[in-house]
Coordinates of C-alpha atoms in Angstrom, one line a residue:
M57 CA 35.7 8.9 -5.8
S58 CA 33.8 9.3 -2.2
L59 CA 30.2 10.4 -2.1
E60 CA 31.5 13.7 -0.4
R61 CA 33.7 14.5 -3.2
R62 CA 31.2 13.5 -5.9
Q63 CA 29.0 16.2 -4.5
S64 CA 31.5 18.9 -4.1
S65 CA 32.4 18.3 -7.7
L66 CA 28.8 18.3 -8.9
F67 CA 28.2 21.3 -7.1
G68 CA 31.2 23.1 -8.6
R69 CA 30.2 22.3 -11.8
M70 CA 26.8 23.2 -11.7
S71 CA 24.5 26.5 -11.8
R72 CA 21.9 26.9 -9.0
R73 CA 19.3 26.5 -11.6
D74 CA 20.7 22.8 -12.5
V75 CA 21.3 22.1 -9.0
L76 CA 17.4 22.5 -8.7
K77 CA 16.7 20.5 -11.8
V78 CA 19.1 17.5 -11.3
G79 CA 18.4 17.9 -7.3
S80 CA 14.8 17.3 -8.3
I81 CA 15.6 13.5 -8.6
S82 CA 17.6 13.4 -5.3
L83 CA 21.1 13.6 -6.4
S84 CA 22.0 14.2 -2.5
T85 CA 20.8 15.3 0.5
S86 CA 23.2 18.1 0.4
L87 CA 22.1 19.1 -2.8
L88 CA 18.5 19.1 -1.5
A89 CA 19.4 21.5 1.2
A90 CA 21.2 23.9 -1.0
S91 CA 18.5 24.3 -3.5
G92 CA 16.1 24.7 -0.3
I93 CA 14.0 21.3 -0.3
Q94 CA 13.4 19.7 2.8
A95 CA 15.0 16.3 3.5
A96 CA 14.1 13.6 6.1
P97 CA 15.2 14.8 9.4
S98 CA 17.3 11.6 10.4
L99 CA 17.9 9.8 7.3
G100 CA 18.9 6.4 7.6
K101 CA 18.1 6.3 11.6
E102 CA 17.1 2.7 12.7
H103 CA 13.8 2.1 14.3
P104 CA 13.5 1.4 17.9
G105 CA 10.3 -1.0 17.4
R106 CA 9.6 -4.6 17.0
A107 CA 8.9 -4.1 13.3
K108 CA 12.0 -3.0 11.1
S109 CA 9.6 -3.2 8.0
V110 CA 5.9 -2.7 7.4
I111 CA 3.9 -4.3 4.4
Y112 CA 0.7 -2.5 4.1
L113 CA -1.9 -4.5 2.1
W114 CA -4.4 -1.8 0.7
M115 CA -7.5 -3.0 -0.6
G116 CA -9.1 0.0 -1.8
G117 CA -12.7 -0.2 -2.3
G118 CA -14.2 -1.9 0.6
V119 CA -13.9 -5.7 0.5
T120 CA -16.7 -7.7 1.6
H121 CA -16.0 -9.2 5.2
I122 CA -18.9 -11.5 5.3
D123 CA -17.7 -13.5 2.1
S124 CA -14.1 -13.6 3.1
L125 CA -12.8 -13.4 7.3
D126 CA -16.4 -13.3 8.8
P127 CA -18.6 -15.7 7.6
K128 CA -22.3 -16.1 9.0
P129 CA -23.3 -19.7 8.2
E130 CA -26.3 -19.4 10.5
A131 CA -27.8 -16.4 8.9
P132 CA -30.5 -16.0 5.9
E133 CA -29.4 -16.7 2.5
E134 CA -29.7 -12.9 1.8
I135 CA -27.3 -12.1 4.4
R136 CA -24.6 -15.1 4.0
G137 CA -25.1 -15.5 0.0
T138 CA -24.3 -18.8 -1.5
L139 CA -20.8 -19.3 0.0
S140 CA -20.1 -22.0 2.6
A141 CA -17.8 -21.3 5.8
I142 CA -14.9 -23.4 6.2
D143 CA -12.8 -24.4 9.1
T144 CA -9.6 -22.7 10.1
A145 CA -6.5 -23.7 11.9
L146 CA -8.3 -22.1 14.7
P147 CA -10.6 -24.1 16.7
G148 CA -14.4 -22.8 16.4
V149 CA -13.5 -20.0 14.0
F150 CA -14.5 -20.0 10.3
F151 CA -13.5 -18.2 6.9
S152 CA -15.6 -18.3 3.8
Q153 CA -14.9 -20.8 1.4
T154 CA -13.0 -18.0 -0.7
C155 CA -10.4 -17.8 1.9
P156 CA -8.9 -21.9 2.1
N157 CA -5.1 -20.6 1.7
L158 CA -5.7 -18.0 4.9
A159 CA -8.0 -20.5 6.7
R160 CA -5.0 -22.9 7.0
M161 CA -2.4 -20.4 8.5
A162 CA -5.0 -18.4 10.5
D163 CA -2.5 -19.6 13.5
D164 CA -0.2 -17.2 11.8
L165 CA -3.0 -14.1 12.1
S166 CA -4.4 -11.8 14.4
V167 CA -7.9 -10.9 12.8
V168 CA -9.9 -8.2 13.9
R169 CA -13.5 -8.6 13.2
S170 CA -14.4 -5.2 14.8
F171 CA -13.1 -2.8 12.6
S172 CA -15.7 0.0 12.3
H173 CA -15.9 3.8 12.1
D174 CA -18.9 5.9 10.9
S175 CA -18.6 7.2 7.4
N176 CA -19.8 5.1 4.3
D177 CA -18.0 7.5 1.9
H178 CA -14.9 6.0 -0.2
L179 CA -12.9 9.4 -0.5
L180 CA -13.2 10.4 3.3
S181 CA -13.0 6.6 4.7
Q182 CA -10.2 5.9 2.3
V183 CA -8.1 8.9 3.5
Y184 CA -8.7 8.0 7.3
T185 CA -7.5 4.8 6.7
L186 CA -4.5 5.7 4.7
S187 CA -3.6 8.5 7.5
G188 CA -5.2 7.6 10.7
R189 CA -6.8 11.1 10.6
K190 CA -10.5 11.9 10.2
V191 CA -11.0 14.4 7.4
N192 CA -13.8 16.2 5.8
A193 CA -14.2 17.0 2.0
T194 CA -11.8 19.7 1.9
Q195 CA -8.7 18.0 3.4
L196 CA -8.7 14.9 0.8
F197 CA -5.1 15.8 0.2
S198 CA -4.0 17.6 3.1
E199 CA -3.1 14.7 5.7
P200 CA 0.0 12.5 5.4
N201 CA -0.4 8.7 4.8
I202 CA 0.9 6.7 7.2
G203 CA 4.1 5.4 5.3
A204 CA 4.6 9.5 4.8
I205 CA 5.1 9.7 8.6
V206 CA 7.3 6.7 8.5
S207 CA 9.7 7.9 5.6
H208 CA 9.8 11.5 7.2
L209 CA 11.0 10.3 10.4
Y210 CA 13.4 7.3 9.3
G211 CA 14.1 8.1 5.7
P212 CA 15.5 5.8 3.5
R213 CA 17.3 2.7 3.9
R214 CA 19.8 0.7 1.5
G215 CA 19.2 3.1 -1.2
L216 CA 15.5 2.3 -1.1
P217 CA 12.9 4.7 -0.7
G218 CA 11.1 5.2 2.9
Y219 CA 7.7 4.8 1.2
I220 CA 7.0 2.9 -1.7
A221 CA 3.7 2.0 -3.2
V222 CA 3.3 -1.2 -5.6
P223 CA 2.2 0.0 -8.0
G224 CA 0.7 3.2 -6.3
G225 CA -2.0 3.7 -9.3
T226 CA -5.4 3.0 -7.8
R227 CA -7.5 6.0 -8.2
P228 CA -10.6 6.4 -6.5
G229 CA -13.6 8.4 -8.3
P230 CA -15.3 9.6 -10.3
P231 CA -13.2 11.5 -11.3
P232 CA -10.2 10.2 -10.0
H233 CA -8.2 11.1 -7.0
N234 CA -4.3 10.5 -6.0
L235 CA -4.8 9.7 -2.3
F236 CA -1.3 8.7 -1.9
V237 CA 0.2 11.7 -0.6
G238 CA 2.9 13.7 1.7
G239 CA 0.2 16.0 2.8
W240 CA 1.1 18.7 5.2
L241 CA 5.0 17.2 5.1
G242 CA 5.4 18.2 1.4
A243 CA 4.7 16.0 -1.5
Q244 CA 8.6 14.6 -1.2
Y245 CA 7.1 12.1 1.4
A246 CA 4.8 10.9 -0.7
P247 CA 4.9 7.4 -2.1
F248 CA 7.5 6.2 -4.6
A249 CA 5.1 4.6 -6.8
V250 CA 6.6 1.9 -9.1
G251 CA 3.8 2.3 -11.6
G252 CA 4.1 6.3 -12.0
K253 CA 1.0 8.0 -13.1
P254 CA -1.7 5.4 -14.5
E255 CA -2.9 5.6 -18.2
P256 CA -5.9 6.2 -17.6
E257 CA -6.6 7.6 -14.3
D258 CA -10.2 6.9 -14.1
F259 CA -10.7 3.1 -13.8
T260 CA -14.5 3.3 -14.2
V261 CA -14.4 4.3 -17.8
G262 CA -13.8 2.0 -20.6
D263 CA -15.2 -1.5 -21.5
K264 CA -14.4 -4.3 -19.2
E265 CA -15.0 -7.8 -20.2
R266 CA -17.6 -9.7 -17.9
N267 CA -14.9 -12.3 -16.9
P268 CA -11.5 -11.1 -17.3
S269 CA -8.7 -13.6 -16.9
P270 CA -7.1 -13.3 -13.5
V271 CA -3.7 -14.2 -14.8
A272 CA -1.6 -11.1 -15.7
N273 CA 2.2 -10.6 -16.5
E274 CA 2.5 -6.9 -15.0
D275 CA 5.5 -4.9 -15.5
L276 CA 6.3 -3.5 -12.1
A277 CA 9.9 -2.2 -12.9
P278 CA 9.7 1.6 -11.9
K279 CA 9.4 3.9 -14.6
A280 CA 11.3 6.2 -12.8
L281 CA 14.1 4.1 -13.0
A282 CA 13.9 3.4 -16.8
L283 CA 17.1 5.0 -18.4
P284 CA 16.2 6.9 -21.5
E285 CA 17.1 5.1 -25.0
G286 CA 20.8 4.9 -25.8
I287 CA 21.9 5.5 -22.2
S288 CA 23.5 2.3 -20.4
V289 CA 24.1 1.9 -16.7
N290 CA 27.6 2.3 -17.7
R291 CA 27.5 5.5 -19.0
V292 CA 25.1 6.9 -16.3
D293 CA 27.8 5.1 -13.7
S294 CA 30.5 6.9 -15.6
R295 CA 29.2 10.4 -14.4
S296 CA 30.3 11.8 -17.8
G297 CA 27.9 14.9 -18.6
L298 CA 25.6 13.7 -16.0
R299 CA 23.1 16.5 -16.5
S300 CA 22.4 15.6 -20.2
Q301 CA 22.1 11.7 -19.2
L302 CA 19.5 12.5 -16.7
D303 CA 17.8 15.0 -18.5
Q304 CA 15.0 12.8 -20.0
V305 CA 14.6 10.8 -16.8
V306 CA 13.8 14.3 -15.4
R307 CA 11.6 14.9 -18.0
R308 CA 9.7 12.1 -17.8
A309 CA 9.3 12.1 -14.1
D310 CA 8.2 15.7 -14.3
D311 CA 5.5 15.0 -17.0
D312 CA 3.8 12.0 -15.1
G313 CA 4.3 14.1 -11.5
S314 CA 6.5 11.6 -10.1
L315 CA 9.3 14.4 -10.1
R316 CA 7.9 16.0 -7.2
A317 CA 7.5 13.0 -5.1
M318 CA 11.1 11.7 -5.9
D319 CA 12.3 14.5 -3.7
G320 CA 13.9 13.2 -0.4
H321 CA 13.4 9.7 -1.1
Y322 CA 17.1 8.6 -1.7
S323 CA 20.6 10.1 -1.0
N324 CA 22.0 9.9 -4.6
A325 CA 20.0 9.1 -7.6
V326 CA 22.9 8.1 -9.5
D327 CA 23.6 5.5 -7.0
L328 CA 19.9 4.4 -7.2
L329 CA 19.8 4.4 -10.8
T330 CA 23.3 2.1 -11.3
S331 CA 23.0 -0.2 -8.0
P332 CA 22.8 -3.4 -9.0
G333 CA 21.2 -4.7 -5.9
I334 CA 18.5 -1.9 -6.1
R335 CA 17.6 -2.6 -9.8
R336 CA 17.4 -6.5 -8.8
A337 CA 15.1 -6.3 -5.9
F338 CA 12.5 -4.7 -8.3
D339 CA 12.9 -7.6 -11.0
L340 CA 10.7 -10.6 -10.3
R341 CA 12.5 -12.6 -13.1
D342 CA 15.0 -13.6 -10.5
E343 CA 12.3 -15.4 -8.9
S344 CA 11.6 -19.1 -9.6
A345 CA 8.5 -20.4 -11.4
S346 CA 7.4 -22.5 -8.2
V347 CA 7.4 -19.1 -6.2
R348 CA 5.5 -17.2 -8.6
E349 CA 3.1 -20.2 -8.7
E350 CA 2.6 -20.1 -5.3
Y351 CA 1.7 -16.5 -5.2
G352 CA -0.5 -16.7 -8.3
R353 CA 0.5 -15.5 -11.7
T354 CA -2.2 -12.7 -11.0
K355 CA -1.5 -9.0 -10.5
I356 CA -2.1 -9.2 -6.3
G357 CA 0.2 -12.0 -6.5
G358 CA 2.6 -10.2 -8.7
R359 CA 2.4 -7.0 -6.3
C360 CA 2.7 -8.8 -3.0
L361 CA 5.7 -10.9 -4.3
L362 CA 7.7 -7.8 -5.4
A363 CA 6.7 -6.1 -1.5
R364 CA 8.6 -9.5 0.0
R365 CA 11.5 -8.5 -2.3
L366 CA 11.6 -5.0 -1.3
V367 CA 11.4 -5.7 2.6
E368 CA 14.1 -8.4 1.8
A369 CA 16.4 -5.8 0.5
G370 CA 15.6 -3.4 3.2
A371 CA 12.7 -1.0 2.4
R372 CA 10.7 0.2 5.4
F373 CA 7.1 1.0 4.2
V374 CA 6.0 -1.0 1.1
M375 CA 2.3 -0.6 0.2
V376 CA 0.6 -3.1 -1.9
D377 CA -2.1 -1.4 -3.7
Y378 CA -4.9 -3.0 -5.5
G379 CA -8.4 -2.1 -5.7
Y380 CA -9.0 -0.2 -8.8
D381 CA -7.9 -1.6 -12.0
P382 CA -8.0 -1.2 -16.0
D383 CA -9.0 -4.5 -16.4
Y384 CA -11.5 -5.5 -13.6
G385 CA -12.8 -2.2 -12.7
N386 CA -13.6 -1.0 -9.0
L387 CA -13.5 -4.7 -8.2
W388 CA -14.1 -4.3 -4.4
D389 CA -16.9 -1.9 -5.0
I390 CA -19.5 -4.7 -5.5
H391 CA -22.7 -2.7 -5.9
N392 CA -23.4 -4.9 -9.0
V393 CA -24.7 -1.7 -11.3
P394 CA -25.5 -2.9 -14.4
E395 CA -22.0 -1.2 -16.0
Q396 CA -20.2 -3.0 -13.9
K397 CA -20.9 -6.3 -15.3
F398 CA -20.4 -8.5 -12.3
P399 CA -22.1 -11.5 -11.4
H400 CA -23.4 -11.9 -7.8
V401 CA -21.1 -11.3 -4.8
S402 CA -21.1 -14.9 -4.1
E403 CA -19.9 -15.8 -7.6
M404 CA -17.4 -12.7 -7.8
C405 CA -15.4 -13.5 -4.7
Q406 CA -14.4 -16.7 -5.9
R407 CA -12.8 -15.3 -9.2
G408 CA -8.9 -15.3 -9.1
Y409 CA -8.6 -11.5 -9.2
N410 CA -11.1 -11.0 -6.3
V411 CA -11.2 -12.5 -2.7
A412 CA -9.8 -15.7 -4.0
G413 CA -6.6 -14.0 -5.2
I414 CA -6.2 -12.1 -2.3
D415 CA -6.5 -15.2 -0.2
R416 CA -4.0 -16.9 -2.3
A417 CA -1.5 -13.8 -2.6
F418 CA -1.7 -13.0 1.1
A419 CA -1.1 -16.2 2.6
A420 CA 1.8 -17.0 0.2
L421 CA 3.5 -13.6 1.1
I422 CA 3.4 -14.7 4.8
S423 CA 4.3 -18.1 4.5
D424 CA 7.5 -16.7 2.2
L425 CA 8.1 -14.1 5.0
K426 CA 8.2 -16.8 7.7
T427 CA 10.6 -19.2 5.5
R428 CA 12.8 -16.5 5.1
G429 CA 13.5 -15.3 8.7
L430 CA 11.7 -12.0 7.9
L431 CA 8.0 -12.4 9.8
E432 CA 9.3 -11.5 13.2
S433 CA 10.4 -8.2 12.2
T434 CA 7.9 -7.3 9.4
L435 CA 4.5 -6.2 10.4
V436 CA 2.0 -7.2 7.8
V437 CA -1.5 -5.4 7.8
Y438 CA -4.2 -6.2 5.8
L439 CA -6.3 -2.8 5.4
T440 CA -9.4 -1.8 3.8
E441 CA -11.7 1.2 4.1
F442 CA -14.7 -0.4 5.0
G443 CA -16.7 -3.6 4.9
R444 CA -19.9 -4.2 2.9
T445 CA -23.4 -4.4 3.3
P446 CA -24.9 -7.6 5.5
K447 CA -27.7 -7.8 3.4
I448 CA -27.3 -8.9 -0.2
N449 CA -29.0 -5.9 -2.5
A450 CA -31.4 -6.6 -5.5
N451 CA -28.6 -6.4 -7.9
G452 CA -26.7 -9.3 -6.2
G453 CA -24.3 -7.0 -4.9
R454 CA -23.1 -5.8 -1.3
D455 CA -23.1 -1.7 -0.8
H456 CA -20.9 0.4 1.4
W457 CA -21.1 -0.4 5.1
G458 CA -18.4 1.3 7.6
A459 CA -20.0 0.0 10.7
C460 CA -18.3 -3.2 10.7
G461 CA -15.4 -4.9 8.3
S462 CA -12.7 -7.2 8.9
V463 CA -8.7 -6.7 8.8
F464 CA -5.8 -8.6 9.9
F465 CA -2.1 -8.2 11.4
A466 CA 0.6 -10.6 10.9
G467 CA 4.1 -10.8 12.2
A468 CA 6.4 -7.9 14.3
G469 CA 5.5 -9.2 17.7
T470 CA 1.9 -9.7 17.0
V471 CA -0.1 -12.4 18.8
R472 CA -0.6 -15.3 16.7
G473 CA -3.6 -17.2 16.1
Q474 CA -6.3 -15.2 17.4
V475 CA -9.6 -13.0 16.6
I476 CA -10.1 -9.7 18.2
G477 CA -13.8 -8.3 18.3
Q478 CA -16.7 -9.9 17.5
S479 CA -19.8 -8.9 15.1
D480 CA -23.4 -9.7 15.4
K481 CA -25.1 -12.5 14.0
H482 CA -25.4 -10.5 10.5
A483 CA -21.8 -9.3 10.6
A484 CA -23.9 -5.7 10.6
Y485 CA -22.3 -4.1 13.9
P486 CA -19.5 -4.9 16.8
V487 CA -20.6 -6.4 19.6
T488 CA -17.4 -5.7 21.5
R489 CA -15.1 -2.8 21.3
G490 CA -15.1 -1.3 17.6
Y491 CA -11.5 -0.6 16.7
G492 CA -11.2 2.5 13.8
P493 CA -8.4 3.7 11.2
A494 CA -6.9 5.9 14.1
D495 CA -6.3 2.7 16.2
I496 CA -4.9 0.6 13.2
A497 CA -2.3 3.6 12.6
A498 CA -1.3 4.0 16.2
S499 CA -0.8 0.0 16.0
I500 CA 1.6 0.6 13.1
Y501 CA 3.2 3.4 14.5
S502 CA 4.1 1.8 17.9
A503 CA 5.2 -1.5 16.2
I504 CA 7.6 0.6 14.3
G505 CA 9.1 2.6 17.1
I506 CA 7.2 5.8 16.7
D507 CA 4.8 7.2 19.3
P508 CA 1.4 8.2 18.0
D509 CA 1.3 10.9 20.5
D510 CA 4.6 12.4 19.3
R511 CA 4.6 15.7 17.2
V512 CA 6.1 16.5 13.8
Y513 CA 7.0 19.5 12.0
D514 CA 5.3 20.6 8.7
R515 CA 6.3 22.7 5.9
Q516 CA 5.7 25.9 7.9
N517 CA 7.4 24.5 10.8
R518 CA 4.5 24.1 13.0
P519 CA 4.4 21.0 15.5
V520 CA 1.4 18.6 14.4
P521 CA 0.5 15.6 16.4
I522 CA 1.3 12.3 14.6
L523 CA -2.4 11.2 15.5
D524 CA -4.9 13.0 17.1
H525 CA -7.1 10.0 18.4
G526 CA -6.6 6.5 18.7
Q527 CA -4.8 3.9 20.6
P528 CA -2.8 0.6 19.6
I529 CA -5.1 -2.3 19.6
E530 CA -5.6 -3.9 23.1
G531 CA -4.1 -7.2 22.9
L532 CA -2.4 -7.1 19.5
F533 CA 1.0 -7.4 20.4
A534 CA 2.5 -10.0 22.9

């Protein structure tokens, strides 16, 4: 039976209340419209930009730039710590010893060493970086993420949601805040979080080991795609008793808050549940042992590998989310207060779940995309909300530092093998033009074919600029 006939048949059998309930998991765009739920205005539209997909490597918490991509070997030890600087594939450019894999492939990267803005606050800085829009404390949930704008304008592709977060569970705080939002576009444009709602949400509580293992076999199968016990894919695919079969899925999604964010993500929830290709895209068991090892058998390794699989399957915008963790705590927020039980920052960054872990996973991701012919159509962006203080504090940690940090871009027409911007001798301030979160956002939008000066309409049908400031980074794209 065709999709149109299925929609008509379903609509004829269901009351409006039934449609609203089942429509909450997006049975179809027409059902959403009939129930008064806004759907993406241009479902299935192809990107006019060079980038067909974006992988947004979101390291919430503030990664130390000095101990990763912008070491200062000539600085005193209270600035540089005990780590060495190593050569990269770019003559005269050095990374920290924690990043040997990225150093070897630096000729594939565009590193920005003058990432800079004026806030040292986690929440304000994270919202700014996730949205490209500067906010105050009353606007933490009002501004749509960059991925939400992409999802709103372009919609799903090949049955996959327009904005996917892997796993979408990091919560800065305390108390914990979910900053992965659709904002004034509506909850239906929040990311489809494969991890659902985390338990517990506040990763600052609970006893943490002093040196937990980086090895982790994380289950990244989307909770929203888990069929209730006793229901097989064949039974769902038969459409027999659709409401009763999906009722448990709806209730579970509603309980953890993911139901609201599922509206508008895909044109047919039944197809999402039963499509072998879509379900297979989320299944890391299809990968060989050698590929798993290349990424690292860590949480960040598995998340980056899933991002590649999703892009390969057609996903438009995938956020790899890593920073607040039940096993590792707030792992980038390296103040080294006693309750964190962190070692000196120079030791912490060498651990397999910290900088050394993202080095391995990021390098494997870029190499894998390149090998598979996907890098030229995929924009990879590594982002964190700010850097860390140049001077190591009395506890052996580094504090918040919005004035200077480092990020990178790769793929999708970016100029390979360059460093944009420069920091001073202590990596405290840019000595060249600084680029803030709005410039990063403008660069992403431009790559994917969205004019950051255009306007979109909010839930009250009011025109709102995609960005109110910021320009694409000069020299980033060829």
